[in-house]
Amino acid sequence: MGIRKIVEIGDETLRKHCKPQEKFDHRLHVLLKDMADTMYKAEGVGLAAPQVGILRRVAVVDITEDHSGLLELVNPEILERDGSQTGREGCLSLPGRQGVVTRPMKVKVRYQDRKGDLYEFETEGFEARAICHELDHLDGTLYIDVMDRELTEEEIKGHIPEDDAQ
Ligand code: NI
């Protein structure tokens, strides 16, 4: 297992625009494996390459509790957005903080896998939220830049009105 150090807010790396991943080589495969291991260890549902100091368009997402839903997204793009959802969001690069963020309810995504093969799929709900969050990272955008409001420490522990909204 290669656990990488997660860059935290204040580090300029998080504000950079990432370049396309052009080589689908062993180095990319190690990066993807390390990013998944790092995300799982930190109990996150997504991680983008700039969060481990790599300025490439690579992200991993897995919203399942049993780690059965890993998505390895290389050069991902959102082709279509539909509807909206408003709910809480956090980020491994902003530990201890949460905000309320409005995102599309459904997205259609195009990406390359670790071999460079091109795929498209549609997803919705929390997975759509996680994908939008990770893709924002690839352009230097954090959820705090697009959030409706930041949660207080009390709200982070408890129920917020937005939890009922969709
Ligand atoms: Ni994040």
Tab-separated table of C-alpha atoms and ligand atoms in Angstrom:
chain	number	residue	atom	x	y	z
A	1	MET	CA	0.000	0.000	0.000
A	2	GLY	CA	1.282	3.395	-0.918
A	3	ILE	CA	-0.299	5.982	1.287
A	4	ARG	CA	0.483	9.470	0.046
A	5	LYS	CA	0.419	12.671	2.034
A	6	ILE	CA	-2.742	14.708	1.470
A	7	VAL	CA	-2.074	18.354	0.703
A	8	GLU	CA	-4.134	20.739	2.821
A	9	ILE	CA	-5.640	24.151	2.183
A	10	GLY	CA	-3.050	26.885	2.030
A	11	ASP	CA	-0.837	24.840	-0.285
A	12	GLU	CA	-0.697	26.395	-3.761
A	13	THR	CA	-0.908	22.967	-5.400
A	14	LEU	CA	-4.636	22.935	-4.688
A	15	ARG	CA	-5.127	26.102	-6.735
A	16	LYS	CA	-3.376	24.962	-9.926
A	17	HIS	CA	-4.947	23.901	-13.209
A	18	CYS	CA	-4.033	20.268	-13.900
A	19	LYS	CA	-2.663	19.004	-17.213
A	20	PRO	CA	-4.120	16.072	-19.123
A	21	GLN	CA	-2.683	12.652	-18.308
A	22	GLU	CA	-1.027	11.497	-21.512
A	23	LYS	CA	0.805	8.323	-20.549
A	24	PHE	CA	-1.117	5.227	-19.504
A	25	ASP	CA	1.889	3.553	-18.004
A	26	HIS	CA	2.967	1.801	-14.830
A	27	ARG	CA	3.503	5.141	-13.138
A	28	LEU	CA	-0.171	6.052	-13.662
A	29	HIS	CA	-1.249	2.651	-12.332
A	30	VAL	CA	0.831	3.167	-9.176
A	31	LEU	CA	-0.654	6.659	-8.767
A	32	LEU	CA	-4.222	5.338	-9.104
A	33	LYS	CA	-3.588	2.535	-6.605
A	34	ASP	CA	-1.921	4.914	-4.135
A	35	MET	CA	-4.759	7.436	-4.511
A	36	ALA	CA	-7.394	4.755	-3.792
A	37	ASP	CA	-5.429	3.468	-0.778
A	38	THR	CA	-4.980	7.035	0.503
A	39	MET	CA	-8.690	7.840	0.031
A	40	TYR	CA	-9.811	4.663	1.830
A	41	LYS	CA	-7.388	5.170	4.712
A	42	ALA	CA	-8.634	8.736	5.171
A	43	GLU	CA	-12.253	7.488	4.937
A	44	GLY	CA	-12.996	9.796	2.035
A	45	VAL	CA	-15.297	9.220	-0.932
A	46	GLY	CA	-13.046	10.869	-3.494
A	47	LEU	CA	-9.534	12.131	-4.073
A	48	ALA	CA	-8.016	14.160	-6.895
A	49	ALA	CA	-4.373	13.997	-7.997
A	50	PRO	CA	-3.527	17.585	-6.948
A	51	GLN	CA	-4.486	16.572	-3.392
A	52	VAL	CA	-1.434	14.314	-3.398
A	53	GLY	CA	0.713	16.911	-5.156
A	54	ILE	CA	0.331	15.637	-8.736
A	55	LEU	CA	-0.927	18.220	-11.243
A	56	ARG	CA	-2.604	15.774	-13.637
A	57	ARG	CA	-6.258	15.215	-14.534
A	58	VAL	CA	-6.714	12.054	-12.477
A	59	ALA	CA	-9.257	11.330	-9.723
A	60	VAL	CA	-10.694	8.407	-7.785
A	61	VAL	CA	-14.206	8.165	-6.348
A	62	ASP	CA	-15.864	5.456	-4.257
A	63	ILE	CA	-19.032	6.315	-2.355
A	64	THR	CA	-19.646	2.753	-1.099
A	65	GLU	CA	-18.921	1.645	2.467
A	66	ASP	CA	-17.429	-1.695	1.407
A	67	HIS	CA	-15.067	-0.189	-1.216
A	68	SER	CA	-16.842	-2.006	-4.035
A	69	GLY	CA	-17.545	1.031	-6.206
A	70	LEU	CA	-14.130	2.391	-7.152
A	71	LEU	CA	-14.089	4.708	-10.146
A	72	GLU	CA	-10.686	5.534	-11.629
A	73	LEU	CA	-11.215	8.667	-13.690
A	74	VAL	CA	-8.463	9.802	-16.061
A	75	ASN	CA	-9.044	13.025	-18.020
A	76	PRO	CA	-12.689	13.116	-16.907
A	77	GLU	CA	-15.183	15.612	-18.328
A	78	ILE	CA	-18.792	16.334	-17.495
A	79	LEU	CA	-20.774	16.235	-20.734
A	80	GLU	CA	-24.252	16.906	-19.342
A	81	ARG	CA	-25.743	18.122	-16.087
A	82	ASP	CA	-29.359	17.803	-15.028
A	83	GLY	CA	-31.366	18.922	-12.012
A	84	SER	CA	-29.910	20.042	-8.712
A	85	GLN	CA	-29.251	18.776	-5.197
A	86	THR	CA	-28.295	20.758	-2.120
A	87	GLY	CA	-26.436	19.038	0.689
A	88	ARG	CA	-23.384	18.843	2.893
A	89	GLU	CA	-19.906	18.348	1.577
A	90	GLY	CA	-16.428	18.050	3.013
A	91	CYS	CA	-12.940	17.595	1.606
A	92	LEU	CA	-9.871	15.672	2.779
A	93	SER	CA	-7.814	18.821	2.108
A	94	LEU	CA	-10.009	20.845	4.508
A	95	PRO	CA	-10.156	18.605	7.567
A	96	GLY	CA	-12.829	19.306	10.133
A	97	ARG	CA	-14.853	21.601	7.878
A	98	GLN	CA	-18.107	21.127	5.966
A	99	GLY	CA	-20.284	23.284	3.782
A	100	VAL	CA	-23.622	23.180	2.033
A	101	VAL	CA	-23.106	22.912	-1.705
A	102	THR	CA	-25.588	22.836	-4.577
A	103	ARG	CA	-24.603	20.429	-7.353
A	104	PRO	CA	-26.328	18.831	-10.355
A	105	MET	CA	-28.550	15.872	-9.444
A	106	LYS	CA	-27.418	13.910	-12.511
A	107	VAL	CA	-24.274	14.038	-14.615
A	108	LYS	CA	-23.066	12.349	-17.767
A	109	VAL	CA	-19.323	11.775	-17.572
A	110	ARG	CA	-16.698	10.879	-20.147
A	111	TYR	CA	-13.352	9.574	-18.914
A	112	GLN	CA	-10.445	7.322	-19.772
A	113	ASP	CA	-9.582	4.276	-17.725
A	114	ARG	CA	-6.070	3.241	-16.647
A	115	LYS	CA	-5.428	1.746	-20.091
A	116	GLY	CA	-6.565	4.860	-21.946
A	117	ASP	CA	-9.869	3.405	-23.142
A	118	LEU	CA	-12.683	5.949	-23.376
A	119	TYR	CA	-15.970	5.449	-21.503
A	120	GLU	CA	-19.165	7.381	-20.840
A	121	PHE	CA	-21.642	6.834	-18.054
A	122	GLU	CA	-24.453	8.568	-16.219
A	123	THR	CA	-24.839	8.754	-12.487
A	124	GLU	CA	-26.872	10.697	-9.945
A	125	GLY	CA	-27.247	11.631	-6.311
A	126	PHE	CA	-24.233	11.380	-4.031
A	127	GLU	CA	-21.950	9.852	-6.663
A	128	ALA	CA	-22.730	12.752	-9.023
A	129	ARG	CA	-21.906	15.159	-6.176
A	130	ALA	CA	-18.585	13.415	-5.466
A	131	ILE	CA	-17.591	13.451	-9.145
A	132	CYS	CA	-18.381	17.179	-9.483
A	133	HIS	CA	-16.316	17.885	-6.348
A	134	GLU	CA	-13.295	15.912	-7.614
A	135	LEU	CA	-13.433	17.399	-11.117
A	136	ASP	CA	-13.453	20.888	-9.604
A	137	HIS	CA	-10.141	20.019	-7.903
A	138	LEU	CA	-8.568	19.455	-11.333
A	139	ASP	CA	-9.165	23.127	-12.107
A	140	GLY	CA	-8.054	24.446	-8.730
A	141	THR	CA	-11.570	24.920	-7.393
A	142	LEU	CA	-12.500	23.896	-3.843
A	143	TYR	CA	-16.019	23.400	-2.502
A	144	ILE	CA	-15.609	26.504	-0.325
A	145	ASP	CA	-15.455	28.535	-3.558
A	146	VAL	CA	-18.881	27.318	-4.689
A	147	MET	CA	-20.701	26.556	-1.423
A	148	ASP	CA	-23.971	28.122	-0.334
A	149	ARG	CA	-22.724	28.400	3.240
A	150	GLU	CA	-20.197	26.938	5.670
A	151	LEU	CA	-21.472	24.760	8.534
A	152	THR	CA	-20.705	25.575	12.152
A	153	GLU	CA	-19.045	22.958	14.376
A	154	GLU	CA	-22.426	22.273	15.984
A	155	GLU	CA	-24.085	21.788	12.596
A	156	ILE	CA	-21.338	19.420	11.440
A	157	LYS	CA	-22.230	17.079	14.324
A	158	GLY	CA	-25.980	17.378	13.921
A	159	HIS	CA	-28.853	17.645	11.504
A	160	ILE	CA	-29.157	20.578	9.123
A	161	PRO	CA	-32.289	21.671	7.224
A	162	GLU	CA	-30.503	21.064	3.914
A	163	ASP	CA	-30.233	17.329	4.765
A	164	ASP	CA	-33.963	17.129	4.018
A	165	ALA	CA	-33.743	18.985	0.737
A	166	GLN	CA	-32.985	17.434	-2.617
B	1	NI	NI	-11.922	17.578	-2.042
